[in-house]
DNA sequence: GTGAAAGCGCTAACAA
DNA sequence: TTGTTAGCGCTTTCAC
């Protein structure tokens, strides 16, 4: 019943158990960890005693002596977003196979304060995986030697980077839309602080090369935001005949808005998402999307962290920059 | 450049830095941790040296001396399922506010081996949150004193339990369907190993009390599984006029199947999901569902873990069993 | 401003 | 079978 022998709620240590049991700490270790070389009766007695006293081995002491698998912090802007979720799942999957731990942290994406989240976990992790806008240098400073691997980085400079080939994605989508005979194409982006985002620029460039006019819309980066933005568009005569959304969630919002306005998708307006999250398939109409292989994201990211941790790849080196390609998934919405 | 001073890849410790810097380990600590009482020039010099040597403080040694927030393992059967994802998000959210760490682990749900996942992390966590069918006793044994909190437990016996009030959910859904004049209602469950699942039993009982015939269907617990099951149903004349799915993902699969068979939802067949995951709103038709408050799940679970860890609530006690209620979210599918 | 000593809680190696 | 010693890497006194 009692949680600790003294009234102070000091942690119960192996010594407490040893003392109360009239044995050495060594014997307690042997009992607790099922090690050989201990009388079964002593073992039972000590285990029972430990249980009574409420003894739990300190993970720190244990780790200090025996070591442990790597522990990687994952710092995510919006955990409720299915895209981030898909990446987390994949990373966890691959990390688990290596016996690593992934510790998850969330920060409000509006406040761009990945830093605060990193500060919170820095002391207890060996590396950090995150997404980031600004404040990169400060984050690396907090982490010291521990590598920071950024996914879809906006600015260069992290120890490791996993990027997406937006130029290739633009080729895939634009060529597809051209083949469909679409002429008034818009790219629907989340509102960047200023100018065009990296991905929007890739689309702009690619459209330029194809001699295709491409307009840009911006919406708050959620289904609701896209819905609002596209709704107001449907009231005008300026509705494009194809919409490329910067992610699937936004594409879904756009489709909802078009449906609500009685516009047929894809007949009147083709909609293409980006990401390839699982729910795209469950929608009506099913979502056409340029998809990234989430399993590959996890595999690549975890491998990169491992290489960095092992010193096989120096932080910031060319080999620490890895790029993933999209592929087209044709379904109903385009 | 060099990762470690010796050719052995032994970890670089504070002593190495101290020795190479011709100072004591204290001075290194002060430099690294920005502590007062150190000459600024010494600090710079040591920091630079530490950087060169590739020194990173051991999280174990640091934790041992200074302590750290709790670390809770979360062990999930299918991370790709949006339901589990929503719960994880909420738990992480509430845990982060307390300065805790959540470390995520996945295990293949078919192999019901939560145990293996727990064994992998047991030594490095203070508590575990999970879902479980069987093997509960073995899991608790591995964890020793560390509390195991089960969500939606099938069998009692964990240190803490967060359950869902299926009877109440059954009342809500059945009454709603009765008010709609539905008479041929089916409950679509995932296939349990034998007999009816706990939740199905609650629905059976409630239907009995209302004098309502309720039939049971079972499908593999995924959208695809539900789709297959309902598809084969639409070919018969036995199609019910209302379908209650044990979760939203399954409901979505059912809706897809009905749409594909040209059956109108909700006119010909009403569909109600359970969970209230976010995408329900984005579907066409939008999903009617008995919803659980995910924020509440996280808040309740984390609070329970805290109470258990603090010893405020003894493991297995009545106060360690908490039950959450559903609420009806009426949208288009019913 | 700096260093020496002690100790956090545990386990590996060696004695008894 | 059991106990003793030493040490993991760090920080906290406290002395200089």
XYZ file of C-alpha atoms (C1' of nucleotides) in Angstrom:
700
model
C 0.000 0.000 0.000
C 2.549 2.517 1.127
C 4.270 4.114 -1.774
C 7.536 4.823 -0.092
C 9.101 3.913 3.198
C 9.610 7.480 4.391
C 6.950 10.087 4.426
C 8.978 12.011 1.870
C 7.986 10.823 -1.546
C 11.551 10.176 -2.472
C 11.801 7.481 -5.067
C 12.230 3.923 -3.808
C 15.628 2.684 -4.893
C 17.313 -0.626 -5.146
C 19.115 0.158 -1.932
C 15.870 0.501 -0.029
C 14.815 -2.907 -1.201
C 18.224 -4.384 -0.396
C 18.243 -2.939 3.098
C 14.716 -4.029 3.973
C 15.405 -7.421 2.503
C 18.710 -7.858 4.288
C 20.512 -8.590 1.041
C 22.889 -6.765 -1.279
C 21.755 -4.625 -4.155
C 23.237 -7.209 -6.453
C 20.788 -9.779 -5.240
C 17.947 -7.374 -5.807
C 19.099 -6.798 -9.383
C 19.240 -10.510 -9.924
C 15.760 -10.978 -8.569
C 14.169 -8.129 -10.451
C 15.801 -8.898 -13.774
C 15.368 -12.635 -13.667
C 19.080 -13.206 -13.751
C 20.651 -16.564 -13.004
C 22.656 -17.318 -9.922
C 20.039 -16.649 -7.318
C 18.118 -18.902 -5.014
C 14.557 -19.143 -6.193
C 13.251 -18.525 -2.722
C 15.328 -15.403 -2.273
C 14.153 -14.246 -5.648
C 10.510 -14.651 -4.746
C 10.978 -12.973 -1.419
C 12.778 -9.981 -2.889
C 10.337 -9.614 -5.734
C 7.455 -9.574 -3.330
C 9.236 -7.065 -1.153
C 9.985 -4.849 -4.126
C 6.363 -4.998 -5.123
C 5.284 -3.985 -1.620
C 7.721 -1.162 -1.425
C 6.672 0.061 -4.833
C 10.090 -0.231 -6.353
C 10.579 0.529 -10.025
C 14.067 0.616 -11.504
C 15.154 4.068 -12.621
C 15.222 4.195 -16.392
C 18.079 6.652 -16.209
C 20.339 4.532 -14.071
C 19.556 1.527 -16.174
C 20.217 3.395 -19.378
C 23.428 4.810 -18.011
C 24.802 1.383 -17.266
C 23.378 -0.690 -20.054
C 22.727 1.814 -22.771
C 19.527 1.859 -24.780
C 18.290 2.343 -28.298
C 18.220 5.791 -29.769
C 15.446 8.107 -28.798
C 14.283 10.461 -31.499
C 11.988 13.394 -30.896
C 9.401 14.142 -33.522
C 8.050 17.634 -33.464
C 4.885 18.206 -35.428
C 2.940 21.389 -36.126
C -0.544 19.884 -36.324
C -0.980 16.378 -35.184
C -4.614 16.372 -36.238
C -3.695 16.783 -39.885
C -3.830 13.407 -41.640
C -0.759 14.221 -43.657
C 1.459 14.683 -40.648
C -0.128 11.692 -39.140
C 0.747 9.518 -42.100
C 4.360 10.597 -41.867
C 4.497 9.985 -38.135
C 3.064 6.510 -38.607
C 5.662 5.612 -41.125
C 8.528 7.008 -39.105
C 7.363 5.171 -36.013
C 7.090 2.001 -38.014
C 10.666 2.134 -39.239
C 12.064 3.382 -35.959
C 10.378 0.613 -34.018
C 12.060 -1.951 -36.211
C 15.410 -0.594 -35.105
C 14.455 -0.686 -31.463
C 14.335 3.073 -31.289
C 11.897 5.224 -29.466
C 10.004 8.027 -31.120
C 8.735 10.669 -28.764
C 6.065 12.851 -30.186
C 5.570 16.529 -29.538
C 3.086 18.963 -30.910
C 3.284 22.696 -31.245
C 0.718 25.182 -32.463
C 1.548 25.799 -36.096
C 0.470 29.418 -35.995
C 3.093 30.311 -33.435
C 5.876 28.762 -35.513
C 7.545 27.848 -32.285
C 9.131 24.553 -33.034
C 11.871 25.913 -30.826
C 9.813 25.684 -27.660
C 8.921 22.101 -28.387
C 12.543 21.279 -29.093
C 13.700 22.924 -25.912
C 11.256 20.815 -24.012
C 12.669 17.548 -25.252
C 16.236 18.351 -26.247
C 17.842 16.908 -23.142
C 16.057 13.598 -23.537
C 16.570 12.778 -27.205
C 19.410 11.845 -29.521
C 17.996 13.524 -32.599
C 14.971 15.477 -33.724
C 12.766 15.150 -36.775
C 10.593 18.114 -37.620
C 9.118 20.513 -40.095
C 10.173 24.031 -39.994
C 9.774 27.429 -41.343
C 12.060 29.822 -39.620
C 14.171 29.749 -36.509
C 16.256 26.925 -37.822
C 19.588 28.191 -36.563
C 18.227 28.672 -33.066
C 16.870 25.143 -33.065
C 20.185 23.670 -34.101
C 21.886 25.666 -31.384
C 19.618 24.220 -28.732
C 20.292 20.749 -30.032
C 24.047 21.155 -30.219
C 25.476 18.039 -31.740
C 22.190 16.219 -31.972
C 21.078 16.146 -35.571
C 17.963 17.958 -36.675
C 16.324 16.429 -39.717
C 13.781 18.556 -41.496
C 11.034 17.277 -43.752
C 9.985 19.428 -46.663
C 12.334 22.196 -45.505
C 11.699 25.752 -46.560
C 15.184 26.960 -45.882
C 18.387 24.964 -46.090
C 20.738 24.498 -43.188
C 19.513 21.579 -41.101
C 21.771 18.618 -40.386
C 19.568 16.502 -42.613
C 16.838 17.224 -45.116
C 14.168 15.143 -46.768
C 12.702 17.138 -49.624
C 10.004 16.551 -52.166
C 10.492 17.023 -55.832
C 7.903 19.684 -56.552
C 9.182 20.263 -60.044
C 8.481 16.680 -60.884
C 5.069 16.906 -59.242
C 4.323 19.964 -61.342
C 5.302 18.097 -64.492
C 3.042 15.200 -63.646
C 0.005 17.279 -62.806
C 0.330 19.874 -65.527
C 0.926 17.315 -68.242
C -2.063 15.377 -67.052
C -4.272 18.451 -67.122
C -3.005 19.456 -70.533
C -3.831 16.011 -71.852
C -7.325 16.562 -70.519
C -7.552 19.776 -72.445
C -7.728 22.019 -69.399
C -6.700 25.567 -70.079
C -7.612 27.675 -67.066
C -5.616 26.060 -64.311
C -5.185 27.391 -60.787
C -2.818 26.360 -58.060
C -4.397 26.562 -54.635
C -1.781 27.166 -51.977
C -1.914 27.865 -48.291
C -1.168 31.495 -47.699
C 2.572 31.903 -47.276
C 3.842 34.899 -45.304
C 4.858 36.580 -48.516
C 5.228 35.846 -52.209
C 4.999 32.320 -53.516
C 5.900 29.256 -51.503
C 8.678 26.993 -52.682
C 6.188 24.553 -54.124
C 4.174 27.270 -55.850
C 7.351 28.532 -57.445
C 8.072 25.097 -58.830
C 4.626 25.006 -60.403
C 5.035 28.516 -61.772
C 8.330 27.640 -63.377
C 7.047 24.434 -64.852
C 3.930 26.126 -66.202
C 6.174 28.724 -67.752
C 8.195 26.085 -69.505
C 5.044 24.536 -70.872
C 3.780 27.921 -71.991
C 0.764 27.429 -69.800
C -0.932 30.245 -67.951
C -1.241 29.298 -64.283
C -2.998 31.394 -61.721
C -2.510 31.232 -57.992
C -5.073 31.179 -55.257
C -4.394 31.123 -51.605
C -6.460 29.864 -48.722
C -5.974 29.043 -45.121
C -4.400 25.592 -45.206
C -7.337 23.501 -44.046
C -10.350 21.876 -45.635
C -12.520 24.643 -44.274
C -10.184 27.329 -45.513
C -10.166 25.874 -49.002
C -13.903 25.501 -48.931
C -14.366 29.144 -48.112
C -11.910 30.289 -50.724
C -13.337 28.146 -53.494
C -16.911 28.986 -52.510
C -16.368 32.637 -53.106
C -14.767 31.744 -56.408
C -17.750 29.769 -57.624
C -19.903 32.869 -57.437
C -17.808 34.516 -60.093
C -17.331 33.624 -63.698
C -13.667 33.194 -63.021
C -13.858 29.597 -61.948
C -10.914 27.714 -63.430
C -11.433 24.428 -65.205
C -8.775 22.744 -63.120
C -7.568 23.156 -59.595
C -4.319 21.814 -58.194
C -4.363 21.877 -54.426
C -1.143 21.957 -52.437
C -2.383 19.076 -50.346
C -5.197 16.563 -50.217
C -7.001 18.106 -47.292
C -7.287 21.344 -49.197
C -8.399 19.499 -52.304
C -11.183 17.910 -50.308
C -12.368 21.304 -49.133
C -12.324 22.524 -52.708
C -14.385 19.581 -53.895
C -16.911 20.186 -51.134
C -17.242 23.804 -52.165
C -17.688 22.905 -55.835
C -20.301 20.307 -54.992
C -22.163 22.763 -52.798
C -22.207 25.249 -55.651
C -23.574 22.640 -58.001
C -20.422 22.478 -60.072
C -19.601 19.043 -61.333
C -16.217 17.543 -60.549
C -14.344 16.735 -62.712
C -16.518 17.820 -65.654
C -16.681 21.503 -64.921
C -13.617 21.627 -62.773
C -10.924 19.053 -62.398
C -9.382 18.778 -58.924
C -5.982 17.288 -58.145
C -4.632 16.960 -54.653
C -1.121 16.376 -53.415
C 0.046 13.849 -50.793
C -1.906 10.696 -51.317
C -3.379 10.350 -47.860
C -5.533 7.293 -47.418
C -8.904 8.970 -47.209
C -8.655 10.298 -50.750
C -9.887 6.940 -51.885
C -12.942 7.076 -49.663
C -14.315 10.323 -50.974
C -16.966 10.886 -53.595
C -15.652 11.586 -56.124
C -12.477 9.716 -55.284
C -9.538 12.032 -55.205
C -6.975 12.169 -57.984
C -3.676 13.153 -56.464
C 0.055 13.321 -56.928
C 1.082 11.050 -54.186
C 4.164 10.648 -52.117
C 5.023 7.210 -50.807
C 4.590 7.571 -47.067
C 6.420 4.381 -46.368
C 9.344 5.785 -48.278
C 9.267 8.982 -46.261
C 9.590 7.038 -43.047
C 12.239 4.693 -44.396
C 14.319 7.510 -45.837
C 14.015 9.745 -42.806
C 14.872 7.083 -40.281
C 17.777 5.882 -42.396
C 19.061 9.425 -42.624
C 18.832 9.885 -38.875
C 20.699 6.645 -38.424
C 23.439 7.679 -40.814
C 23.784 10.988 -39.052
C 23.866 9.382 -35.632
C 26.444 6.847 -36.738
C 28.569 9.556 -38.262
C 28.366 7.881 -41.640
C 27.101 11.123 -43.065
C 28.294 14.471 -41.752
C 25.594 16.995 -40.830
C 24.723 19.336 -43.657
C 26.546 17.262 -46.262
C 25.179 16.561 -49.698
C 24.427 12.976 -48.701
C 22.293 14.358 -45.912
C 19.914 15.879 -48.423
C 17.521 13.375 -49.837
C 14.740 13.993 -52.284
C 11.600 11.980 -52.844
C 9.510 11.837 -55.961
C 5.779 11.981 -56.396
C 3.727 9.704 -58.549
C 0.355 10.235 -60.123
C -2.668 8.447 -58.736
C -5.547 8.790 -61.145
C -8.952 8.451 -59.600
C -12.200 10.281 -60.261
C -11.701 13.930 -59.448
C -9.531 14.625 -62.453
C 35.466 16.521 -38.110
C 36.628 13.650 -36.010
C 33.763 12.065 -34.181
C 35.679 10.769 -31.245
C 39.196 11.106 -29.969
C 40.029 7.427 -30.008
C 39.460 5.167 -32.910
C 36.973 3.265 -30.783
C 33.597 4.866 -31.198
C 33.158 5.158 -27.483
C 30.923 8.043 -26.610
C 32.632 11.386 -25.987
C 32.092 12.282 -22.355
C 32.409 15.382 -20.302
C 35.721 14.057 -19.030
C 37.174 13.937 -22.504
C 36.297 17.555 -23.009
C 37.649 18.511 -19.613
C 40.931 16.721 -20.213
C 41.502 18.163 -23.676
C 40.519 21.583 -22.413
C 42.749 21.420 -19.385
C 39.850 22.209 -17.075
C 37.657 20.341 -14.641
C 34.403 18.690 -15.567
C 32.545 21.366 -13.585
C 33.810 24.018 -15.886
C 32.604 22.035 -18.842
C 29.165 21.673 -17.289
C 29.038 25.388 -16.669
C 30.036 26.143 -20.215
C 27.652 23.718 -21.843
C 24.658 24.605 -19.714
C 25.145 28.340 -19.714
C 25.590 28.456 -15.982
C 26.925 31.489 -14.138
C 30.305 31.659 -12.471
C 32.457 31.076 -15.494
C 34.725 33.325 -17.453
C 33.164 34.128 -20.758
C 36.348 33.335 -22.582
C 36.691 29.961 -20.944
C 33.091 29.278 -21.799
C 33.600 30.041 -25.470
C 36.746 28.023 -25.622
C 35.172 24.980 -24.000
C 32.031 25.189 -26.074
C 34.059 25.268 -29.226
C 36.127 22.357 -28.046
C 33.040 20.359 -27.138
C 31.647 21.042 -30.586
C 34.851 19.850 -32.211
C 35.017 16.735 -30.148
C 31.395 15.960 -30.872
C 30.330 15.979 -27.281
C 26.676 15.508 -26.419
C 25.607 15.149 -22.795
C 24.243 11.713 -21.965
C 20.510 11.932 -21.435
C 20.746 9.150 -18.892
C 23.366 10.767 -16.722
C 21.530 14.035 -16.895
C 18.217 12.440 -16.039
C 19.761 10.513 -13.219
C 21.047 13.655 -11.571
C 18.358 16.155 -12.418
C 15.294 14.033 -12.975
C 12.938 14.579 -15.876
C 9.265 14.596 -16.722
C 7.416 11.354 -16.993
C 7.778 9.282 -20.084
C 4.707 7.380 -21.142
C 4.719 4.682 -23.772
C 1.766 4.512 -26.093
C 1.250 1.213 -27.810
C -1.097 1.220 -30.751
C -2.355 -1.635 -32.932
C -2.779 0.298 -36.180
C -1.261 3.687 -36.386
C -2.696 4.233 -39.846
C -6.247 4.093 -38.553
C -7.622 7.628 -38.130
C -9.375 6.667 -34.928
C -6.207 5.653 -33.159
C -4.558 8.633 -34.622
C -7.122 10.990 -33.124
C -6.629 9.460 -29.720
C -2.855 9.663 -29.960
C -3.057 13.309 -30.955
C -5.164 14.170 -27.999
C -3.031 12.231 -25.554
C 0.118 13.856 -26.884
C -1.503 17.227 -26.577
C -2.359 16.813 -22.923
C 0.889 15.068 -22.067
C 2.961 17.795 -23.683
C 1.274 20.370 -21.489
C 2.568 18.525 -18.460
C 6.063 18.370 -19.832
C 5.788 14.643 -20.368
C 7.067 12.609 -23.208
C 4.900 10.217 -25.167
C 6.786 7.515 -26.965
C 4.847 5.814 -29.670
C 4.991 2.172 -30.601
C 3.080 0.209 -33.144
C 2.352 -3.469 -33.292
C 0.576 -5.488 -35.928
C -3.008 -5.813 -34.753
C -3.432 -9.266 -36.190
C -0.741 -10.721 -33.975
C -2.310 -9.296 -30.827
C 1.180 -8.926 -29.492
C 0.998 -5.789 -27.481
C 3.322 -7.692 -25.195
C 6.238 -7.532 -27.587
C 5.846 -3.814 -27.997
C 5.642 -3.364 -24.255
C 8.719 -5.460 -23.667
C 10.589 -3.288 -26.097
C 9.889 -0.085 -24.212
C 9.201 -1.184 -20.659
C 12.619 -0.267 -19.302
C 12.409 3.252 -20.666
C 8.940 4.391 -19.637
C 7.076 5.206 -16.449
C 3.678 4.041 -17.655
C 1.998 2.571 -20.717
C -1.205 3.463 -22.490
C -2.619 0.873 -24.828
C -5.494 -1.060 -26.241
C -5.709 -4.686 -25.585
C -7.489 -7.842 -26.114
C -5.797 -10.640 -24.322
C -2.481 -11.138 -22.617
C -3.222 -8.455 -20.116
C -1.769 -10.218 -17.112
C 1.490 -10.907 -18.921
C 1.755 -7.263 -19.904
C 1.263 -6.084 -16.361
C 3.879 -8.519 -15.201
C 6.440 -7.119 -17.616
C 5.637 -3.634 -16.438
C 5.822 -4.423 -12.758
C 4.850 -1.342 -10.821
C 4.455 0.830 -13.875
C 0.779 1.397 -14.528
C -0.874 0.084 -17.659
C -3.873 2.098 -18.758
C -6.159 0.471 -21.279
C -8.528 2.271 -23.583
C -11.762 0.575 -24.500
C -10.695 -2.549 -22.611
C -12.234 -5.868 -23.471
C -11.333 -7.538 -20.232
C -10.944 -5.900 -16.837
C -7.757 -6.026 -14.817
C -5.494 -3.215 -15.961
C -4.201 -0.626 -13.521
C -6.402 1.957 -15.211
C -9.251 1.807 -17.688
C -10.925 4.332 -19.910
C -14.142 2.840 -21.239
C -16.872 4.008 -23.536
C -20.518 3.865 -22.668
C -21.823 1.629 -25.413
C -25.199 1.265 -23.808
C -25.699 4.974 -24.025
C -24.463 4.984 -27.601
C -26.978 2.269 -28.412
C -29.773 4.339 -26.892
C -28.816 7.376 -28.898
C -28.560 5.604 -32.223
C -31.529 3.285 -31.868
C -33.845 6.028 -30.686
C -32.752 8.164 -33.562
C -33.412 5.413 -36.050
C -36.787 4.631 -34.515
C -37.746 8.270 -34.805
C -36.868 8.013 -38.461
C -39.203 5.060 -38.789
C -36.477 2.556 -39.572
C -37.454 -0.999 -38.862
C -34.837 -3.290 -40.374
C -31.690 -2.234 -38.539
C -28.336 -3.976 -38.692
C -25.263 -3.534 -36.559
C -22.074 -3.912 -38.549
C -19.235 -5.088 -36.358
C -15.695 -6.171 -36.995
C -15.460 -9.902 -36.719
C -14.681 -10.814 -33.131
C -12.962 -14.128 -32.433
C -16.248 -15.578 -31.211
C -19.743 -14.464 -30.314
C -20.659 -10.823 -30.017
C -18.204 -8.129 -29.040
C -18.786 -6.094 -25.903
C -20.186 -3.253 -27.941
C -22.432 -5.501 -30.005
C -23.809 -6.965 -26.799
C -24.699 -3.508 -25.574
C -26.606 -2.856 -28.769
C -28.338 -6.225 -28.591
C -29.473 -5.571 -25.055
C -30.684 -2.091 -25.805
C -32.547 -3.248 -28.902
C -34.159 -5.927 -26.780
C -35.371 -3.353 -24.292
C -36.863 -1.321 -27.080
C -38.511 -4.389 -28.553
C -36.617 -3.773 -31.752
C -35.268 -6.545 -33.932
C -31.593 -5.954 -34.565
C -29.500 -8.083 -36.855
C -25.748 -8.388 -36.782
C -23.310 -8.319 -39.639
C -19.622 -8.727 -39.398
C -16.847 -7.545 -41.652
C -13.150 -7.160 -41.520
C -12.655 -3.944 -39.579
C -11.566 -1.654 -42.384
C -13.259 0.479 -44.995
C -12.483 -2.127 -47.590
C -13.777 -4.930 -45.427
C -17.052 -3.125 -44.846
C -17.329 -2.340 -48.493
C -16.990 -5.954 -49.438
C -19.459 -7.114 -46.827
C -22.095 -4.522 -47.691
C -21.603 -5.023 -51.421
C -22.561 -8.635 -51.203
C -25.549 -7.587 -49.150
C -26.849 -5.165 -51.733
C -27.228 -7.976 -54.207
C -29.838 -9.565 -51.997
C -33.247 -8.361 -51.004
C -32.133 -8.440 -47.411
C -30.676 -4.985 -47.348
C -31.610 -3.321 -44.059
C -33.014 0.176 -43.998
C -30.473 1.294 -41.442
C -26.900 0.370 -40.726
C -25.003 1.151 -37.545
C -21.302 0.681 -38.035
C -18.998 0.014 -35.091
C -16.723 2.790 -36.265
C -16.605 5.587 -38.790
C -14.097 3.970 -41.091
C -16.380 1.010 -41.488
C -19.356 3.301 -42.013
C -17.491 4.984 -44.835
C -16.864 1.654 -46.487
C -20.539 0.821 -46.162
C -21.573 4.106 -47.749
C -19.188 3.510 -50.628
C -20.676 0.089 -51.215
C -24.228 1.418 -51.133
C -23.375 4.211 -53.540
C -21.699 1.782 -55.883
C -24.816 -0.370 -55.879
C -26.969 2.625 -56.663
C -28.670 2.634 -53.291
C -29.418 6.070 -51.961
C -28.086 7.035 -48.539
C -29.947 7.838 -46.348
C -33.215 7.357 -48.247
C -32.932 3.661 -48.910
C -30.492 2.932 -46.144
C -29.525 5.122 -43.256
C -25.903 4.824 -42.109
C -24.600 5.812 -38.709
C -20.968 5.608 -37.743
C -19.295 5.621 -34.362
C -16.271 7.694 -33.263
C -16.648 11.118 -34.785
C -13.340 11.252 -36.610
C -12.770 14.481 -38.474
C -13.128 13.209 -42.012
C -16.754 12.261 -41.466
C -17.597 15.839 -42.199
C -15.746 15.830 -45.481
C -17.571 12.937 -47.043
C -20.501 12.959 -49.390
C -22.955 12.395 -47.857
C -21.566 13.778 -44.630
C -21.448 11.111 -41.986
C -23.931 10.963 -39.146
C -22.199 9.430 -36.180
C -22.275 8.866 -32.449
C -19.202 10.696 -31.527
C -16.766 10.525 -28.694
C -14.988 13.672 -27.642
C -11.381 12.969 -28.541
C -10.114 15.832 -26.496
C -11.854 14.308 -23.530
C -10.233 10.945 -24.176
C -6.799 12.495 -24.023
C -7.573 14.641 -21.012
C -9.107 11.758 -19.089
C -6.407 9.270 -19.972
C -3.510 11.543 -19.150
C -5.144 12.618 -15.910
C -5.637 8.999 -14.991
C -2.020 8.171 -15.701
C -0.982 11.109 -13.583
C -3.177 10.033 -10.691
C -1.786 6.536 -10.909
C 1.795 7.747 -11.075
C 1.287 10.086 -8.127
C -0.297 7.329 -6.127
C -3.475 9.355 -5.755
C -5.394 6.441 -7.171
C -4.351 2.848 -6.507
C -4.023 0.575 -9.532
C -7.182 -1.348 -10.280
C -9.328 0.772 -7.956
C -12.797 1.974 -8.853
C -11.481 5.502 -9.337
C -9.108 4.093 -11.905
C -12.036 3.114 -14.122
C -13.398 6.030 -16.061
C -16.190 5.988 -18.589
C -16.838 8.401 -21.406
C -20.130 9.117 -23.076
C -20.975 9.460 -26.730
C -23.056 12.183 -28.270
C -25.034 12.227 -31.449
C -23.762 14.197 -34.409
C -26.507 14.449 -36.991
C -25.303 15.025 -40.493
C -26.499 13.694 -43.802
C -26.057 9.942 -43.825
C -28.901 9.322 -41.389
C 36.286 31.942 -11.525
C 37.643 27.242 -10.828
C 38.293 22.589 -8.957
C 37.829 18.413 -5.756
C 34.782 15.241 -3.832
C 30.554 13.002 -3.385
C 26.637 10.863 -5.114
C 22.367 10.104 -8.359
C 20.610 4.391 -9.095
C 21.989 0.836 -11.343
C 24.799 -3.369 -13.091
C 29.393 -5.893 -14.649
C 33.166 -8.144 -12.912
C 35.189 -10.283 -9.542
C 35.570 -12.398 -4.778
C 34.027 -15.112 -1.188
C 24.395 -18.528 -3.964
C 25.695 -14.139 -2.344
C 28.340 -9.814 -1.525
C 32.026 -6.296 -2.620
C 33.990 -3.064 -5.562
C 34.036 -0.127 -9.185
C 32.176 2.753 -12.483
C 28.530 4.433 -16.115
C 28.368 10.442 -17.079
C 26.666 13.951 -15.081
C 25.680 17.761 -11.477
C 25.613 19.415 -6.736
C 27.768 20.908 -2.825
C 31.604 23.166 -0.918
C 36.301 24.575 -0.755
C 39.833 27.330 -2.864
